[in-house]
Amino acid sequence: MSETIGCDASWHLTHSQPPLLVDYFDPGRGFAGQINGLVSRFQTVQAVCQSGEGPMRLTELRNELAFHLVKMSRWWGFDFCPLGLTGVRNPLFMSYVKAHAARSVEDESLLDLFTVQRHMHGGDPGHILVLGRDPESSGTMSILYGVDGQKSFRFTTRANGAAIAWYRHSYPDFVSAWLAAWTYHCPAGHVCANMREHLAAEREHTWARSWHRQHFHRTGGSLIVRLYLDAMSQLSACQSRFGRTEFESIVNAIAFKIVRHAVERRIAIASLLAEGSAQEMSQRVIDVIRQRARLYVGRSIDPLQRPKLEALLDQCVP
């Protein structure tokens, strides 16, 4: 079966478990690679399930992957349409999500918080579901994260044995709360030499949020070229390592979209660039776009999907 690239149910049960694909409390792993991996594994597991070859455990894995797609959409704040992204009709997809949530109290609580809020004080910023402790915080001070009744992310630093007192600021995605928590935590015990780095990372992630939100949007024509130039401009302005890493991935993703769009239209990259920019693009710019597209496939695409996308890149005409 071509959709699964030769990977059977047993392989997926071993290699496609969500904890192997996503680390929610380590945003440093990046956005694109984690979400692309989740999408790919859901699609391939779904293909095996539809073939009737998979055991019940594979159906449960498919449902769990569906849940984590929804969770990731809130964790990183990207636009998510099940039908457009996975090919599964929205009501059917949500039936998978609910089937998984029914088997996990923790996941059911989180799904309820982001949907009907039967268990939450809806709209109450003071009613907070604890997500967990930052694994990198240690010693006498721990960082805790939560989501409040307004569906915003929160954090607090908690001394051993002390009551939880959440900081009043809220954040639209987990990464923003994570960055703010480490900025706040940094000077708690000593003067932080990297405060400028922390503040720059917070600022630059606010720029990146809009790009993450549009990660799965299909964009073509002259607009994709303008987006590439805008993202390159923001990358050049980044001063933090975290921000530069985020925008390197963003720029690489757009470069891949440029190449894919040129291949689909059967035109040269140079012709596509000429449509989208008044300034003349040099051969060097074209070469960089091709290199970035290959970096994106190599670093941010699930290994199961790389062969067909590498073949697509081979078709591009400079």
XYZ file of N, CA and C in Angstrom, residues 59-208:
450
model
N -6.425 1.223 15.785
C -7.529 2.180 15.787
C -7.391 3.141 16.952
N -7.000 2.612 18.108
C -6.790 3.465 19.274
C -5.632 4.437 19.041
N -4.583 3.966 18.350
C -3.464 4.850 18.028
C -3.912 5.953 17.077
N -4.702 5.593 16.059
C -5.231 6.617 15.141
C -6.013 7.673 15.911
N -6.865 7.238 16.841
C -7.668 8.178 17.624
C -6.781 9.064 18.495
N -5.723 8.475 19.047
C -4.805 9.248 19.882
C -4.058 10.288 19.051
N -3.638 9.913 17.849
C -2.962 10.869 16.965
C -3.907 12.004 16.583
N -5.176 11.692 16.349
C -6.163 12.733 16.042
C -6.288 13.709 17.204
N -6.331 13.178 18.421
C -6.410 14.053 19.595
C -5.202 14.982 19.662
N -4.020 14.437 19.402
C -2.821 15.261 19.526
C -2.727 16.312 18.423
N -3.343 16.070 17.288
C -3.416 17.129 16.280
C -4.232 18.305 16.803
N -5.344 18.007 17.460
C -6.165 19.066 18.053
C -5.390 19.769 19.165
N -4.727 18.971 20.011
C -3.962 19.562 21.118
C -2.848 20.461 20.591
N -2.131 20.004 19.573
C -1.056 20.813 19.006
C -1.587 22.105 18.392
N -2.800 22.048 17.838
C -3.364 23.256 17.227
C -3.576 24.347 18.271
N -3.869 23.945 19.511
C -4.017 24.930 20.577
C -2.671 25.256 21.206
N -1.792 24.277 21.302
C -0.495 24.457 21.961
C 0.357 25.480 21.225
N 0.355 25.391 19.871
C 1.153 26.302 19.055
C 0.305 27.353 18.343
N -1.015 27.209 18.355
C -1.898 28.237 17.807
C -1.930 28.299 16.302
N -2.114 27.149 15.616
C -2.202 27.183 14.155
C -3.617 26.864 13.702
N -3.961 27.342 12.508
C -5.287 27.103 11.936
C -5.400 25.636 11.554
N -6.492 25.019 11.997
C -6.625 23.575 11.825
C -8.017 23.223 11.311
N -8.053 22.664 10.107
C -9.293 22.136 9.532
C -9.047 20.655 9.249
N -9.692 19.740 9.971
C -9.434 18.307 9.766
C -9.575 17.864 8.321
N -10.627 18.305 7.648
C -10.845 17.877 6.269
C -9.717 18.356 5.365
N -9.369 19.630 5.477
C -8.325 20.169 4.619
C -6.954 19.595 4.906
N -6.693 19.266 6.164
C -5.359 18.812 6.554
C -5.183 17.305 6.446
N -6.222 16.549 6.795
C -6.087 15.091 6.847
C -6.945 14.358 5.826
N -7.897 15.080 5.204
C -8.799 14.422 4.271
C -9.966 13.721 4.936
N -10.065 13.823 6.263
C -11.154 13.194 7.009
C -12.196 14.256 7.352
N -13.457 13.970 7.062
C -14.531 14.927 7.351
C -14.515 15.300 8.835
N -14.800 16.578 9.101
C -14.681 17.100 10.460
C -15.463 16.297 11.501
N -16.749 15.948 11.287
C -17.468 15.185 12.316
C -16.828 13.824 12.586
N -16.372 13.147 11.526
C -15.730 11.849 11.711
C -14.414 12.004 12.461
N -13.644 13.021 12.082
C -12.370 13.259 12.763
C -12.601 13.511 14.250
N -13.582 14.342 14.573
C -13.850 14.635 15.985
C -14.372 13.414 16.727
N -15.005 12.482 16.030
C -15.411 11.239 16.695
C -14.180 10.434 17.111
N -13.122 10.494 16.312
C -11.860 9.856 16.697
C -11.304 10.512 17.957
N -11.297 11.854 17.951
C -10.758 12.609 19.078
C -11.521 12.283 20.358
N -12.841 12.259 20.276
C -13.660 11.995 21.460
C -13.508 10.557 21.934
N -13.331 9.638 20.992
C -13.125 8.235 21.377
C -11.841 8.089 22.181
N -10.796 8.818 21.779
C -9.555 8.768 22.558
C -9.752 9.429 23.917
N -10.381 10.597 23.940
C -10.562 11.325 25.202
C -11.346 10.501 26.212
N -12.273 9.655 25.730
C -13.066 8.818 26.623
C -12.213 7.780 27.349
N -11.003 7.547 26.842
C -10.110 6.553 27.441
C -9.032 7.198 28.318
N -9.032 8.544 28.418
C -7.995 9.238 29.179
C -8.607 10.413 29.925
N -8.597 10.364 31.245
C -9.179 11.439 32.049
C -8.443 12.745 31.800
N -7.110 12.689 31.736
C -6.318 13.901 31.527
C -6.617 14.535 30.173
N -6.661 13.719 29.125
C -6.911 14.263 27.785
C -8.355 14.716 27.636
N -9.276 14.032 28.310
C -10.681 14.457 28.258
C -10.845 15.812 28.920
N -10.120 16.042 30.015
C -10.202 17.331 30.705
C -9.690 18.457 29.823
N -8.585 18.196 29.128
C -8.016 19.235 28.261
C -8.930 19.504 27.071
N -9.478 18.449 26.472
C -10.406 18.640 25.352
C -11.634 19.411 25.803
N -12.157 19.075 26.975
C -13.326 19.780 27.503
C -13.014 21.260 27.711
N -11.832 21.561 28.220
C -11.453 22.954 28.473
C -11.462 23.762 27.180
N -10.954 23.169 26.091
C -10.853 23.903 24.835
C -12.142 23.853 24.007
N -13.162 23.139 24.501
C -14.421 23.057 23.747
C -15.594 23.527 24.603
N -16.368 22.605 25.156
C -17.634 22.975 25.802
C -17.478 23.474 27.230
N -16.351 23.163 27.886
C -16.057 23.611 29.248
C -17.139 23.202 30.250
N -17.481 21.942 30.250
C -18.429 21.442 31.248
C -17.809 21.418 32.641
N -16.481 21.252 32.696
C -15.802 21.119 33.984
C -15.115 22.404 34.424
N -15.127 23.417 33.591
C -14.436 24.665 33.902
C -15.438 25.775 34.212
N -14.957 26.810 34.875
C -15.735 28.037 35.007
C -15.478 28.833 33.735
N -16.347 28.674 32.762
C -16.125 29.269 31.450
C -15.840 30.757 31.521
N -14.763 31.177 30.883
C -14.400 32.585 30.857
C -13.729 33.081 32.114
N -13.492 32.203 33.081
C -12.897 32.614 34.355
C -11.381 32.474 34.291
N -10.642 33.593 34.291
C -9.174 33.509 34.226
C -8.559 32.946 35.502
N -9.354 32.868 36.560
C -8.844 32.357 37.826
C -9.041 30.863 38.006
N -9.752 30.230 37.081
C -9.953 28.771 37.156
C -8.992 28.130 36.158
N -7.992 27.430 36.672
C -6.862 27.012 35.841
C -6.630 25.505 35.950
N -6.522 24.873 34.801
C -6.159 23.455 34.729
C -4.639 23.353 34.663
N -4.045 22.632 35.598
C -2.593 22.482 35.627
C -2.173 21.503 34.529
N -1.226 21.947 33.693
C -0.711 21.110 32.612
C 0.467 20.266 33.057
N 1.286 20.814 33.923
C 2.447 20.070 34.394
C 3.597 20.981 34.746
N 4.688 20.350 35.182
C 5.885 21.074 35.604
C 6.906 21.072 34.478
N 7.599 22.189 34.322
C 8.668 22.270 33.338
C 9.788 21.309 33.749
N 10.116 20.343 32.902
C 11.137 19.357 33.292
C 12.522 19.951 33.475
N 12.768 21.149 32.930
C 14.080 21.774 33.055
C 14.214 22.603 34.329
N 13.096 22.896 35.010
C 13.188 23.648 36.263
C 13.547 22.679 37.379
N 14.426 23.126 38.275
C 14.922 22.209 39.299
C 15.258 22.986 40.562
N 15.790 22.263 41.522
C 16.176 22.896 42.770
C 14.961 23.224 43.620
N 15.017 24.356 44.283
C 13.934 24.733 45.189
C 12.798 25.438 44.478
N 12.953 25.741 43.190
C 11.941 26.485 42.453
C 11.524 25.715 41.211
N 10.211 25.484 41.063
C 9.686 24.797 39.886
C 8.808 25.746 39.085
N 8.768 25.536 37.775
C 7.865 26.289 36.911
C 6.695 25.381 36.564
N 5.480 25.858 36.828
C 4.266 25.129 36.486
C 3.527 25.871 35.385
N 2.839 25.105 34.529
C 2.054 25.688 33.450
C 0.607 25.248 33.577
N -0.288 26.099 33.069
C -1.704 25.767 33.095
C -2.457 26.468 31.984
N -3.745 26.134 31.858
C -4.647 26.808 30.925
C -5.859 27.266 31.720
N -6.262 28.535 31.533
C -7.369 29.057 32.332
C -8.697 28.966 31.595
N -9.752 29.448 32.259
C -11.098 29.355 31.704
C -11.308 30.190 30.459
N -10.370 31.088 30.161
C -10.412 31.865 28.920
C -9.588 31.206 27.817
N -9.126 29.972 28.067
C -8.357 29.161 27.113
C -6.992 29.778 26.815
N -6.471 30.507 27.791
C -5.149 31.109 27.668
C -4.159 30.359 28.546
N -2.899 30.377 28.138
C -1.859 29.673 28.872
C -1.292 30.558 29.977
N -0.962 29.910 31.101
C -0.461 30.632 32.273
C 0.767 29.911 32.833
N 1.501 30.594 33.705
C 2.616 29.943 34.387
C 2.761 30.501 35.784
N 3.484 29.778 36.603
C 3.876 30.273 37.913
C 5.184 29.616 38.307
N 5.961 30.289 39.123
C 7.130 29.667 39.734
C 6.749 29.339 41.172
N 7.007 28.114 41.552
C 6.524 27.626 42.851
C 7.683 27.074 43.668
N 7.865 27.618 44.858
C 8.864 27.077 45.774
C 8.333 25.781 46.375
N 9.233 24.918 46.765
C 8.830 23.629 47.330
C 7.871 23.819 48.499
N 6.723 23.137 48.395
C 5.748 23.167 49.474
C 4.841 24.380 49.490
N 5.116 25.370 48.673
C 4.302 26.590 48.681
C 3.022 26.390 47.873
N 2.022 27.194 48.196
C 0.772 27.155 47.431
C 1.001 27.735 46.039
N 0.171 27.292 45.082
C 0.282 27.791 43.717
C -0.337 29.184 43.627
N 0.410 30.138 43.111
C -0.084 31.504 42.887
C 0.275 31.883 41.457
N -0.702 31.811 40.561
C -0.446 32.020 39.137
C -0.171 33.489 38.838
N 0.777 33.746 37.940
C 1.022 35.113 37.508
C -0.146 35.584 36.649
N -0.424 36.884 36.762
C -1.666 37.403 36.193
C -1.661 37.441 34.674
N -0.493 37.463 34.041
C -0.431 37.540 32.587
C -0.849 36.213 31.955
N -1.521 36.305 30.815
C -1.924 35.111 30.070
C -1.351 35.194 28.661
N -1.293 34.042 28.010
C -0.600 33.956 26.719
C -1.416 33.113 25.739
N -1.384 33.450 24.445
C -2.240 32.775 23.465
C -1.771 31.383 23.078
N -0.496 31.074 23.328
C 0.008 29.732 23.032
C 0.987 29.333 24.119
N 1.298 28.034 24.166
C 2.166 27.554 25.237
C 3.563 28.155 25.134
N 4.085 28.281 23.923
C 5.464 28.728 23.751
C 5.657 30.129 24.323
N 4.669 30.991 24.149
C 4.758 32.335 24.716
C 4.840 32.281 26.238
N 4.035 31.397 26.849
C 4.085 31.246 28.304
C 5.428 30.665 28.739
N 5.938 29.705 27.975
C 7.227 29.064 28.281
C 8.365 30.084 28.236
N 8.395 30.897 27.207
C 9.440 31.912 27.091
C 9.335 32.944 28.213
N 8.110 33.379 28.512
C 7.918 34.362 29.580
C 8.313 33.785 30.931
N 8.006 32.504 31.140
C 8.342 31.866 32.410
C 9.844 31.842 32.629
N 10.596 31.543 31.575
C 12.042 31.485 31.729
C 12.665 32.873 31.817
N 12.032 33.865 31.216
C 12.497 35.236 31.404
C 12.314 35.647 32.862
N 11.151 35.303 33.427
C 10.857 35.665 34.813
C 11.720 34.857 35.777
N 11.895 33.578 35.475
C 12.617 32.683 36.377
C 14.108 32.985 36.396
N 14.604 33.530 35.289
C 16.039 33.727 35.125
C 16.692 34.506 36.270
N 16.130 35.660 36.663
C 16.828 36.420 37.711
C 16.400 36.041 39.125
N 15.588 34.969 39.270
C 15.043 34.647 40.580
C 16.146 34.368 41.604
N 17.202 33.658 41.181
C 18.247 33.326 42.128
C 19.536 34.101 41.929
N 19.696 34.708 40.775
C 20.933 35.437 40.481
C 20.667 36.407 39.331
N 21.596 37.289 39.110
C 21.459 38.206 37.983
C 21.656 37.418 36.698
N 20.709 37.548 35.771
C 20.741 36.748 34.550
C 21.544 37.471 33.470
N 22.625 36.820 33.045
C 23.472 37.420 32.017
C 22.808 37.399 30.654
N 21.798 36.535 30.495
C 21.164 36.368 29.187
C 19.784 37.019 29.109
N 19.515 38.003 29.964
C 18.192 38.628 29.962
C 17.852 39.216 28.596
N 18.808 39.847 27.936
C 18.545 40.416 26.612
C 18.136 39.315 25.627
N 18.790 38.172 25.724
C 18.455 37.029 24.872
C 17.032 36.557 25.132
N 16.659 36.455 26.399
C 15.305 36.018 26.748
C 14.248 36.986 26.219
N 14.464 38.266 26.427
C 13.488 39.262 25.984
C 13.377 39.283 24.461
N 14.503 39.125 23.768
C 14.469 39.081 22.306
C 13.693 37.857 21.824
N 13.885 36.719 22.496
C 13.169 35.502 22.103
C 11.664 35.682 22.256
N 11.233 36.324 23.347
C 9.799 36.590 23.532
C 9.260 37.467 22.404
N 9.985 38.526 22.101
C 9.543 39.445 21.055
C 9.471 38.745 19.702
N 10.490 37.973 19.393
C 10.560 37.341 18.074
C 9.542 36.219 17.926
N 9.182 35.578 19.035
C 8.128 34.561 18.932
C 6.780 35.208 18.629
N 6.553 36.434 19.100
C 5.304 37.110 18.738
C 5.234 37.329 17.233
N 6.387 37.558 16.593
C 6.404 37.663 15.133
C 6.093 36.299 14.505
N 6.667 35.250 15.087
C 6.544 33.914 14.503
C 5.134 33.351 14.625
